[in-house]
PDB file of C-alpha atoms in Angstrom:
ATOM      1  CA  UNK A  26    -200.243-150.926-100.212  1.00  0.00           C
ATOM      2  CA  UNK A  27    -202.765-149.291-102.511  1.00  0.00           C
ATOM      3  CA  UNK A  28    -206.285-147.899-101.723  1.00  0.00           C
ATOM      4  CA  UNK A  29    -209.369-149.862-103.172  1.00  0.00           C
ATOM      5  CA  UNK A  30    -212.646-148.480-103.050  1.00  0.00           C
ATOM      6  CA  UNK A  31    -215.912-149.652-104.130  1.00  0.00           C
ATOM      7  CA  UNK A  32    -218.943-147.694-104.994  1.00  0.00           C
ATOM      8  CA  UNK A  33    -222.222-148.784-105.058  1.00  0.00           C
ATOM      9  CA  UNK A  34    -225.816-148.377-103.784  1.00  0.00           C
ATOM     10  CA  UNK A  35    -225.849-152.472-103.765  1.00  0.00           C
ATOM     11  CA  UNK A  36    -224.518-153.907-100.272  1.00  0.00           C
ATOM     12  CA  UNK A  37    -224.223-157.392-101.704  1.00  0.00           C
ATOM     13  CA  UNK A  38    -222.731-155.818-104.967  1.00  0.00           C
ATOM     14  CA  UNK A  39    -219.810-154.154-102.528  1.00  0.00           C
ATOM     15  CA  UNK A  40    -219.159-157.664-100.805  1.00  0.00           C
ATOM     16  CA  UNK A  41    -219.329-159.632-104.198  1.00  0.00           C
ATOM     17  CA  UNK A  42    -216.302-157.171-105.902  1.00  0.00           C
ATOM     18  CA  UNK A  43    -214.392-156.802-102.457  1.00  0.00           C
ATOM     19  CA  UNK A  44    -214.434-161.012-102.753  1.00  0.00           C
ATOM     20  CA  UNK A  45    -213.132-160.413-105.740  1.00  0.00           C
ATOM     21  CA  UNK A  46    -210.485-157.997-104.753  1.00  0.00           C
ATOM     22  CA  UNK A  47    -209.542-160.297-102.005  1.00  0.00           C
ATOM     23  CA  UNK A  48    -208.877-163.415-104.456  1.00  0.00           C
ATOM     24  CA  UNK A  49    -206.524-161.678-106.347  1.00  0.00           C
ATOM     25  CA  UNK A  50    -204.355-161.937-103.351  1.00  0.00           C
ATOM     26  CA  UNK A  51    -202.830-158.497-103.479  1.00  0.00           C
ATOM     27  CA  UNK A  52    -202.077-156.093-100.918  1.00  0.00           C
ATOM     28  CA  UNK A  53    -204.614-153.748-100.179  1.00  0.00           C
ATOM     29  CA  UNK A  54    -206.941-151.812 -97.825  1.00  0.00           C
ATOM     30  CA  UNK A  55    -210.432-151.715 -99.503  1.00  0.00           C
ATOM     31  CA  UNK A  56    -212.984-149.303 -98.399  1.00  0.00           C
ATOM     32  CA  UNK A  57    -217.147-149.548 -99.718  1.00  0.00           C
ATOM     33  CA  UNK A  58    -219.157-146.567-100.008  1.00  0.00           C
ATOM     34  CA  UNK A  59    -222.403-147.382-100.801  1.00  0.00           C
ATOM     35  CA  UNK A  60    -223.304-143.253-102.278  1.00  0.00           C
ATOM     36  CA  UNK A  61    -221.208-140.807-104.334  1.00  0.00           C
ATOM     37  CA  UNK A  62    -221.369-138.472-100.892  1.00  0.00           C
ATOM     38  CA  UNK A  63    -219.856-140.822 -98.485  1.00  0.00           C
ATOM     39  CA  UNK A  64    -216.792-141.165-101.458  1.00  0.00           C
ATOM     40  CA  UNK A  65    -216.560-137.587-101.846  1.00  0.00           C
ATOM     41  CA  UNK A  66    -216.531-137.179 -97.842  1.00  0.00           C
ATOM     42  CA  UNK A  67    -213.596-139.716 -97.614  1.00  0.00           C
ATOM     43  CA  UNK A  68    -210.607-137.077 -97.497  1.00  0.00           C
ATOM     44  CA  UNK A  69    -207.808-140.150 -98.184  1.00  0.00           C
ATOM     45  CA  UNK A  70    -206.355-140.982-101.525  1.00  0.00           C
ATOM     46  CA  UNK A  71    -207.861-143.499-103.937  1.00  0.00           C
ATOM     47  CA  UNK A  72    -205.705-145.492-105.841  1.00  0.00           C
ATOM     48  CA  UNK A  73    -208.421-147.619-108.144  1.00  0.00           C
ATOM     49  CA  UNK A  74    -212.102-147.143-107.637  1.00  0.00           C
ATOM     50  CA  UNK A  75    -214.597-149.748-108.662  1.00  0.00           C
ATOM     51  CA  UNK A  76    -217.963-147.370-109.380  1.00  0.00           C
ATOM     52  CA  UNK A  77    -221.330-148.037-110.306  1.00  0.00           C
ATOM     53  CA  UNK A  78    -223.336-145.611-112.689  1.00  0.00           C
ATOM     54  CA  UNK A  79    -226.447-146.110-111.484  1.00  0.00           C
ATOM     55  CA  UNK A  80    -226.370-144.728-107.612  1.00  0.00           C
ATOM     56  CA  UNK A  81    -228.949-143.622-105.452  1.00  0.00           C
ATOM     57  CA  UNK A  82    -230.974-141.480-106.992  1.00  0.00           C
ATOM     58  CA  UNK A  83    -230.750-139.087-104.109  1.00  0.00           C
ATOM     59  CA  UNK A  84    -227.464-137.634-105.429  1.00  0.00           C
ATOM     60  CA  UNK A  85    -224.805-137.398-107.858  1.00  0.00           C
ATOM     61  CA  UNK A  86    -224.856-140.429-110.173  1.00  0.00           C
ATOM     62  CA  UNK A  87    -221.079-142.864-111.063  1.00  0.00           C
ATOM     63  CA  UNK A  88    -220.564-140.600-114.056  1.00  0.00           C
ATOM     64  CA  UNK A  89    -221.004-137.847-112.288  1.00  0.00           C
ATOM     65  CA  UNK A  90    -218.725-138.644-109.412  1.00  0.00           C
ATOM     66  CA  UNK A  91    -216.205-139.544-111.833  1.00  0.00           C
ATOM     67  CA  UNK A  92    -216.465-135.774-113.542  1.00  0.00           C
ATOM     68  CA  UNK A  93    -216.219-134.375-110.173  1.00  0.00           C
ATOM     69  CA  UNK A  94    -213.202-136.348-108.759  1.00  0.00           C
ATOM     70  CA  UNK A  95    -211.425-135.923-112.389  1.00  0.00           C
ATOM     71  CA  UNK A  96    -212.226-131.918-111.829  1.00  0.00           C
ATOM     72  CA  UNK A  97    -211.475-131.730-108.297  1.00  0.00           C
ATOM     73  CA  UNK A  98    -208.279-133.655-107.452  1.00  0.00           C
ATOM     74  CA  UNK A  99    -204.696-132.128-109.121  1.00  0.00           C
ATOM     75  CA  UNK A 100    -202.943-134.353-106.930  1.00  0.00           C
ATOM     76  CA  UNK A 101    -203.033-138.028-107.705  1.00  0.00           C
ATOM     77  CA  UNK A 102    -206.038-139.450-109.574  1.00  0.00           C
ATOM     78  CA  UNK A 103    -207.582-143.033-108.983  1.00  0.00           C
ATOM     79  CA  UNK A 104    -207.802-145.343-111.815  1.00  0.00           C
ATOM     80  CA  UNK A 105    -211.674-145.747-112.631  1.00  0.00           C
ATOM     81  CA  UNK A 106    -213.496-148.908-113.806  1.00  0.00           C
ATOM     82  CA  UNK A 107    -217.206-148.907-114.111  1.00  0.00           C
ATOM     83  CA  UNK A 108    -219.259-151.669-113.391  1.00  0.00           C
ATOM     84  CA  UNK A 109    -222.247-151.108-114.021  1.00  0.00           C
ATOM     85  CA  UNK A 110    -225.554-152.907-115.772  1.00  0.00           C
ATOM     86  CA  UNK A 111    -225.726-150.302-118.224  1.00  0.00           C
ATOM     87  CA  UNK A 112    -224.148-150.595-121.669  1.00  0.00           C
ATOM     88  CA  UNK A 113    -225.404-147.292-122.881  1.00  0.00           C
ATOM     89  CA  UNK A 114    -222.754-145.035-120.821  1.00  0.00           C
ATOM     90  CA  UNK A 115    -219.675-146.377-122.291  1.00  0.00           C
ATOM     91  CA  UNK A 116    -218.538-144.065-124.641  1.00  0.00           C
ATOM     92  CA  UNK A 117    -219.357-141.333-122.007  1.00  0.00           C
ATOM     93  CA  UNK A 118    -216.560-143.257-119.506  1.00  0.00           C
ATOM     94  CA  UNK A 119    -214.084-141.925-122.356  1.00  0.00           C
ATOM     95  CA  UNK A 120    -215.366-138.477-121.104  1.00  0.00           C
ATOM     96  CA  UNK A 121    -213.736-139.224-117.747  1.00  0.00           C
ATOM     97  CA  UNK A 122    -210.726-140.990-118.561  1.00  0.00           C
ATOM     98  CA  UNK A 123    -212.106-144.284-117.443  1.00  0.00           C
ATOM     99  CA  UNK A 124    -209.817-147.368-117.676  1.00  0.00           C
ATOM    100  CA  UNK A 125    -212.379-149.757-118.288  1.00  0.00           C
ATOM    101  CA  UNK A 126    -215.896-150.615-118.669  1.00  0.00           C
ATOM    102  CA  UNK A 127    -217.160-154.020-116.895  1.00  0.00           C
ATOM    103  CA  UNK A 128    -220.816-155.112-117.320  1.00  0.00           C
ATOM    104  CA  UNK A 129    -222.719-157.113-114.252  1.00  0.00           C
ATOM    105  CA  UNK A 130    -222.892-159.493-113.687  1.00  0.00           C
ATOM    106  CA  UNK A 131    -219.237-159.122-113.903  1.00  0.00           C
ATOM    107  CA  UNK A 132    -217.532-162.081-115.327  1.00  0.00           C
ATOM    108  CA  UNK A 133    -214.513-163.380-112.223  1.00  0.00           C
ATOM    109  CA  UNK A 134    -212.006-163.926-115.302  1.00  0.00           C
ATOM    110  CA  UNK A 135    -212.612-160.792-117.062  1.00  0.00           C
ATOM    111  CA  UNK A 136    -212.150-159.324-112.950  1.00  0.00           C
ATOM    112  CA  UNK A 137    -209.055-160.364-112.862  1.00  0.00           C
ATOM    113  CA  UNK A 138    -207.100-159.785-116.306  1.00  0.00           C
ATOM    114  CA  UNK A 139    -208.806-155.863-115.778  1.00  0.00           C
ATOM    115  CA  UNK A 140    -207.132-156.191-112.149  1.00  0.00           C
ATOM    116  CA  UNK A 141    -203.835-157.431-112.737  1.00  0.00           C
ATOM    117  CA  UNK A 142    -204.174-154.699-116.095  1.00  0.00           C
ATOM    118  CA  UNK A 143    -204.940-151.658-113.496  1.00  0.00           C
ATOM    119  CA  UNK A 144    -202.245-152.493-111.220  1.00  0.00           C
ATOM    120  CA  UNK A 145    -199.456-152.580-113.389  1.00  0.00           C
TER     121      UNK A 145
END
């Protein structure tokens, strides 16, 4: 079973991509953090993270999570896709090894040929 997490500032953001993690009918635990602190304090493996750029401003923004959890973990490293509302960070996602860039409002076919993409 792999490890799904989802983070974003955006409650109904986190429902609206864990609905779309759900139709895909795969198994999977899927776990919302709704800052790049509560992520960070989650000591369990990620598998593929779904990760806003624009967080709280109160701390670390996506990108910056993403630098930190490409820096921080030698062990096994979670595939990244942004989704985010803003077009003008992704060349910067090549920075962090990103596997793909998805624009909200995120498209529910686009969703799901990036899903069944990241899985295999």
């Amino acid at each position: 079973m792999i490890r799904i997490a989802i983070c974003d500032d955006e409650a109904p953001t986190r429902a609206y991509l864990s609905s779309l993690v759900r139709a895909q009918s795969c198994p999977c635990e899927i776990v919302e953090y709704a800052s790049a602190g509560d992520c960070l304090a989650d000591p369990q493996e990620i598998d593929l993270l779904f990760l806003d750029i624009g967080l709280d401003a109160a701390g670390p923004d996506g990108m910056a999570l993403a630098r930190q959890i490409r820096e921080g973990r030698p062990t096994a490293q979670p595939i990244i896709i942004f989704v985010t509302g803003y077009e003008r960070y992704v060349f910067d996602a090549f920075d962090v090894g990103a596997f793909q860039y998805l624009l909200k409002p995120v498209d529910e076919q686009k969703f799901a040929q990036v899903f069944a993409r990241a899985l295999e």
